[in-house]
Coordinates of C-alpha atoms in Angstrom, one line a residue:
M28 CA 9.1 -8.7 19.7
T29 CA 11.0 -5.8 20.5
G30 CA 10.3 -2.4 19.7
C31 CA 12.7 1.2 18.9
L32 CA 10.9 4.9 17.9
S33 CA 12.8 7.1 15.4
C34 CA 12.6 10.9 15.8
C35 CA 12.4 13.6 13.5
D36 CA 16.1 14.2 14.5
G37 CA 17.1 11.7 14.1
A38 CA 17.2 10.2 17.5
E39 CA 15.9 6.6 18.5
Y40 CA 14.9 4.8 21.3
R41 CA 14.5 1.1 22.3
L42 CA 10.9 0.4 24.1
P43 CA 10.2 -0.5 27.1
P44 CA 9.6 -4.6 26.5
L45 CA 5.9 -4.3 25.5
V46 CA 3.1 -5.2 27.0
R47 CA 0.4 -6.5 24.3
W48 CA 1.3 -5.9 20.4
N49 CA -0.3 -6.5 16.8
V50 CA 2.0 -6.8 13.7
R51 CA 0.1 -7.2 9.6
H52 CA 1.5 -7.8 7.3
T53 CA 0.5 -8.3 3.6
L54 CA 1.2 -8.2 -0.4
G55 CA 1.1 -4.7 -0.7
I56 CA -2.5 -3.5 -0.7
P57 CA -3.9 -2.6 2.0
A58 CA -0.6 -1.3 3.7
D59 CA 0.9 -3.1 6.3
D60 CA 0.0 -1.6 10.2
F61 CA 1.0 -2.3 12.9
D62 CA -0.5 -1.9 17.0
V63 CA 2.5 -2.2 20.0
Q64 CA 1.6 -1.2 23.5
F65 CA 4.1 -0.4 26.3
V66 CA 4.3 0.6 30.3
Y67 CA 4.3 4.6 30.5
D68 CA 7.6 5.7 31.4
S69 CA 7.9 10.0 33.3
G70 CA 9.6 11.9 30.3
M71 CA 8.4 9.6 27.0
E72 CA 6.5 13.0 26.0
K73 CA 8.7 14.6 23.7
M74 CA 10.0 10.7 22.2
L75 CA 6.5 10.2 21.6
E76 CA 5.6 13.8 20.0
D77 CA 9.2 13.5 17.9
A78 CA 8.0 9.9 16.7
V79 CA 7.9 9.5 12.7
F80 CA 9.5 5.8 12.1
F81 CA 8.4 2.5 14.6
R82 CA 11.2 -1.0 14.0
G83 CA 9.9 -4.4 15.3
S84 CA 12.5 -6.9 15.8
W85 CA 11.6 -10.8 16.4
Q86 CA 14.5 -12.9 17.5
G87 CA 17.2 -10.9 16.3
E88 CA 15.6 -9.7 12.8
T89 CA 13.4 -7.5 11.6
V90 CA 9.7 -8.3 11.0
F91 CA 8.3 -4.9 10.8
S92 CA 9.2 -1.4 9.5
G93 CA 7.3 1.3 9.0
V94 CA 5.6 5.0 9.7
V95 CA 4.0 6.2 13.3
D96 CA 0.6 7.6 13.1
E97 CA -0.7 7.4 16.4
Y98 CA -0.3 7.4 20.0
E99 CA -2.2 8.0 23.3
I100 CA -1.4 7.7 26.8
K101 CA -4.1 5.6 28.8
T102 CA -4.7 6.7 32.6
D103 CA -6.7 4.3 34.7
S104 CA -6.5 1.8 37.9
G105 CA -4.5 0.0 36.1
G106 CA -1.5 2.2 36.0
Q107 CA -0.2 3.9 32.9
L108 CA -0.4 2.5 29.3
V109 CA 1.2 4.0 26.4
R110 CA -0.2 2.8 22.5
V111 CA 1.5 3.3 19.1
T112 CA 0.5 2.2 16.0
G113 CA 0.8 3.2 12.4
R114 CA 1.3 1.9 8.7
G115 CA 4.1 0.3 6.8
M116 CA 6.2 2.1 4.6
A117 CA 3.4 2.4 1.4
A118 CA 1.8 4.7 3.9
R119 CA 4.3 7.4 2.1
L120 CA 2.7 6.6 -1.1
L121 CA -0.7 6.2 -0.7
D122 CA -1.2 9.4 2.0
N123 CA 0.6 11.7 -1.5
E124 CA -1.6 12.7 -4.1
S125 CA -0.3 13.1 -7.8
E126 CA -0.5 16.1 -10.2
P127 CA -2.6 14.9 -13.0
V128 CA 0.1 13.5 -15.4
Q129 CA 0.5 12.7 -19.5
Y130 CA 3.9 10.9 -20.6
V131 CA 4.9 10.8 -23.7
T132 CA 7.7 8.0 -22.9
C133 CA 7.9 7.0 -19.5
T134 CA 10.1 4.2 -18.0
L135 CA 10.5 2.8 -14.3
E136 CA 12.6 5.7 -13.8
D137 CA 10.9 8.3 -14.6
I138 CA 8.3 6.9 -12.0
L139 CA 10.5 6.8 -9.0
N140 CA 12.7 9.8 -9.3
N141 CA 8.3 11.5 -9.6
H142 CA 6.5 9.6 -7.7
V143 CA 8.8 7.7 -4.8
R144 CA 12.2 9.1 -4.2
P145 CA 10.6 12.6 -3.1
Y146 CA 8.8 11.2 -0.5
G147 CA 11.4 9.2 1.6
I148 CA 11.6 6.0 -0.3
T149 CA 15.3 5.4 -1.0
D150 CA 15.6 2.2 -0.1
I151 CA 14.8 0.3 -3.5
E152 CA 15.5 -3.5 -4.8
V153 CA 14.6 -2.9 -8.2
G154 CA 14.8 -6.5 -10.1
C155 CA 12.7 -5.4 -13.6
A156 CA 12.6 -3.3 -16.3
G157 CA 9.9 -1.6 -18.8
S158 CA 8.9 1.1 -20.5
A159 CA 5.5 2.8 -21.8
A160 CA 4.3 5.5 -24.1
G161 CA 1.5 7.8 -23.1
Y162 CA 1.2 6.5 -19.7
T163 CA -1.2 8.6 -17.5
V164 CA -0.9 9.5 -13.8
E165 CA -4.8 10.5 -13.4
S166 CA -6.1 13.5 -11.8
G167 CA -6.5 12.5 -7.4
S168 CA -4.1 9.4 -8.0
S169 CA -1.3 8.1 -5.0
Q170 CA 1.4 8.2 -5.8
W171 CA 1.3 4.7 -5.0
T172 CA -1.2 4.3 -7.6
A173 CA 1.4 5.8 -10.0
L174 CA 3.7 2.8 -9.1
Y175 CA 1.3 0.1 -8.9
N176 CA -0.3 0.5 -11.8
F177 CA 3.3 1.5 -14.1
C178 CA 4.6 -1.9 -12.1
K179 CA 1.5 -3.9 -12.4
Y180 CA 0.6 -2.9 -15.7
V181 CA 4.0 -2.6 -17.8
C182 CA 6.8 -4.3 -15.9
G183 CA 4.3 -7.8 -15.3
I184 CA 5.5 -7.2 -11.0
T185 CA 3.1 -6.3 -7.9
P186 CA 5.8 -3.5 -5.8
R187 CA 5.5 -4.2 -2.4
F188 CA 7.9 -3.6 1.1
S189 CA 10.1 -6.2 2.2
R190 CA 10.2 -6.5 6.3
S191 CA 12.6 -4.0 6.7
G192 CA 11.4 -1.2 4.8
T193 CA 13.1 -1.5 1.5
L194 CA 10.4 -1.6 -2.1
V195 CA 10.7 -4.3 -3.3
L196 CA 10.2 -4.3 -7.5
A197 CA 11.1 -8.0 -8.7
P198 CA 8.6 -11.3 -9.0
E199 CA 7.4 -12.4 -5.8
S200 CA 9.9 -15.1 -4.3
G201 CA 9.1 -16.0 -0.8
G202 CA 9.9 -19.6 1.2
M203 CA 7.6 -22.3 1.5
V204 CA 5.7 -23.3 4.5
Q205 CA 4.2 -26.9 5.4
I206 CA 1.5 -27.4 7.8
D207 CA 0.2 -31.1 9.2
A208 CA -1.5 -32.1 11.8
S209 CA 2.2 -31.4 14.4
S210 CA 2.1 -27.9 12.7
G211 CA -1.0 -26.9 16.2
A212 CA -3.1 -24.9 13.4
D213 CA -6.2 -23.9 14.9
E214 CA -9.5 -22.5 13.4
V215 CA -8.9 -23.1 9.9
V216 CA -11.6 -21.9 7.4
F217 CA -11.9 -22.6 3.7
Y218 CA -13.9 -20.6 1.8
E219 CA -14.9 -20.5 -1.6
R220 CA -16.9 -17.0 -3.4
R221 CA -19.0 -17.2 -6.3
Y222 CA -20.6 -14.2 -6.2
G223 CA -18.5 -11.3 -8.5
V224 CA -16.3 -14.5 -10.1
V225 CA -16.9 -13.8 -14.3
S226 CA -17.8 -16.2 -16.2
S227 CA -18.6 -13.9 -19.1
V228 CA -16.8 -11.1 -20.7
L229 CA -18.2 -9.0 -23.8
V230 CA -15.4 -7.4 -25.7
R231 CA -16.4 -4.0 -28.0
H232 CA -13.9 -2.4 -30.0
T233 CA -14.1 1.0 -30.8
A234 CA -11.4 1.3 -33.6
D235 CA -14.1 -1.6 -36.0
C236 CA -17.0 -1.4 -34.0
S237 CA -16.1 -6.0 -33.6
Q238 CA -17.3 -7.2 -30.5
E239 CA -16.2 -10.8 -29.6
T240 CA -17.5 -13.1 -26.7
V241 CA -14.9 -14.3 -24.3
E242 CA -16.2 -17.0 -21.7
D243 CA -14.9 -19.4 -19.3
T244 CA -15.8 -23.1 -19.4
Q245 CA -14.7 -24.7 -16.5
G246 CA -17.0 -21.6 -14.5
R247 CA -20.4 -22.3 -16.6
N248 CA -19.8 -25.7 -16.0
R249 CA -20.1 -25.5 -12.3
G250 CA -23.3 -23.3 -12.9
I251 CA -21.7 -19.6 -12.5
C252 CA -22.9 -17.1 -14.5
C253 CA -22.1 -13.6 -14.0
R254 CA -21.2 -11.1 -17.8
R255 CA -19.5 -8.4 -18.1
V256 CA -18.7 -5.8 -20.7
V257 CA -15.8 -3.9 -21.5
T258 CA -15.4 -1.6 -23.9
V259 CA -11.5 -1.5 -25.6
P260 CA -10.6 2.1 -26.7
R261 CA -9.8 3.2 -30.0
A262 CA -5.9 3.4 -29.1
P263 CA -5.8 1.3 -25.8
G264 CA -2.2 2.0 -24.3
Y265 CA 0.1 0.9 -21.5
D266 CA -2.7 -1.0 -19.9
A267 CA -4.3 -2.3 -23.4
V268 CA -4.3 -5.6 -21.0
R269 CA -7.2 -4.6 -18.3
Y270 CA -9.6 -5.2 -22.0
T271 CA -8.6 -8.3 -22.4
G272 CA -11.4 -11.1 -21.7
R273 CA -8.9 -13.7 -20.1
Y274 CA -7.7 -10.6 -18.1
Q275 CA -11.4 -9.9 -16.7
I276 CA -12.3 -13.4 -15.6
S277 CA -8.6 -13.9 -13.7
E278 CA -8.7 -10.8 -12.0
S279 CA -12.5 -11.7 -10.7
K280 CA -11.1 -14.9 -9.4
T281 CA -8.4 -13.0 -7.0
D282 CA -9.4 -14.2 -3.4
S283 CA -12.6 -16.4 -4.2
V284 CA -11.2 -19.2 -2.8
T285 CA -8.8 -18.8 0.7
C286 CA -8.0 -20.6 3.4
S287 CA -7.1 -19.3 6.5
L288 CA -5.8 -20.3 9.8
T289 CA -3.8 -19.8 13.2
L290 CA -0.4 -20.9 14.6
P291 CA 1.2 -21.2 17.5
E292 CA 4.3 -19.3 17.3
P293 CA 4.7 -15.7 16.0
F294 CA 5.5 -14.8 12.7
A295 CA 5.5 -18.2 11.4
A296 CA 4.9 -17.4 8.0
F297 CA 5.2 -14.0 5.7
P298 CA 2.8 -12.6 2.6
G299 CA 4.5 -14.3 -1.3
D300 CA 5.5 -17.5 1.0
G301 CA 4.1 -20.8 -0.8
A302 CA 1.7 -22.8 1.9
K303 CA 1.7 -26.8 1.3
L304 CA -1.5 -27.7 4.0
L305 CA -1.8 -31.8 4.8
L306 CA -4.9 -30.3 6.6
P307 CA -9.0 -31.1 5.9
A308 CA -10.6 -31.5 2.9
G309 CA -11.1 -28.7 1.2
C310 CA -7.4 -27.3 1.5
T311 CA -5.5 -30.2 0.8
G312 CA -3.9 -30.6 -2.3
R313 CA -4.7 -27.3 -3.2
N314 CA -1.4 -24.7 -4.1
W315 CA -1.2 -21.7 -2.1
L316 CA 0.0 -18.2 -1.5
V317 CA 0.1 -16.5 1.9
S318 CA -1.7 -13.1 1.3
E319 CA -2.1 -11.4 4.8
T320 CA -0.1 -12.5 8.1
E321 CA -1.3 -11.2 11.5
S322 CA 1.2 -12.2 14.7
W323 CA 0.6 -11.2 18.0
A324 CA 1.3 -11.3 21.2
D325 CA -0.2 -10.6 24.9
G326 CA -0.1 -11.7 28.1
D327 CA -2.4 -14.4 27.3
S328 CA -1.8 -15.9 23.6
C329 CA 1.1 -15.2 20.9
G330 CA 0.4 -16.4 17.5
T331 CA -0.1 -16.4 13.7
R332 CA -3.1 -15.9 11.8
L333 CA -2.3 -16.5 7.7
T334 CA -4.8 -16.2 5.1
M335 CA -4.0 -17.8 1.5
R336 CA -5.6 -17.6 -1.6
R337 CA -5.0 -20.3 -4.8
R338 CA -2.5 -19.3 -7.1

């Protein structure tokens, strides 16, 4: 991977060959991050002091865009190395707190104008729409939370940043990767978590004092016993779906079944890609979604660590 730093004065600097690097991509939460190291050269101090953004490229394509959080210059018997670390563009929204807001009527454009664009996020791909009455941004919420909740509960999508730094507000549409015995997959781990998986939800309605129980029959039959109690306010608003039993059960299963493995080449896949696995028992025959990737290279090895969850 090659790297480039952009400074606060608009200047761009192509970094020397990277000695080692690590790049992690996610579906938006937590923010993507990068860690690159290269040999120090005299006169780099000003560039490092002014560095704001990092862009990484692999085989002619941008594979990471983000903000610079830290840098260090290390001197030891082996020489001098510079290390630069940072996060994806979501950091701009995560680091800024919103004032509490109560919208009478709120649209996606209102969210972008008030909670996104003022923080330097102007490259936006919009593939959804929606409006909500009574949308609330609670005190202490980040600008990312204001955007994320609106997109999730009103538009039905998960906001995310592309590898080039574009904010994507559209349904996931990744590629498909097939992994079989010839792929060189290593350290294959199939994992299932039952703790926290909800099998029953008691929904209490404040308005008429009624209640109902929603059960996950399949989970019950597998011996899972975990109940939650949800109280529905008198006038549920834009996020009414979160007060349903089915929603609570579905959310509890997120990431409860995962598979992780290592492939021998960097950037073998990206979050949002589908995956077809023809590997050991437990992984084969399931529909997987890549939720996180970690690509790296150093003097000894390179590859991609994939984390996948059941769709």
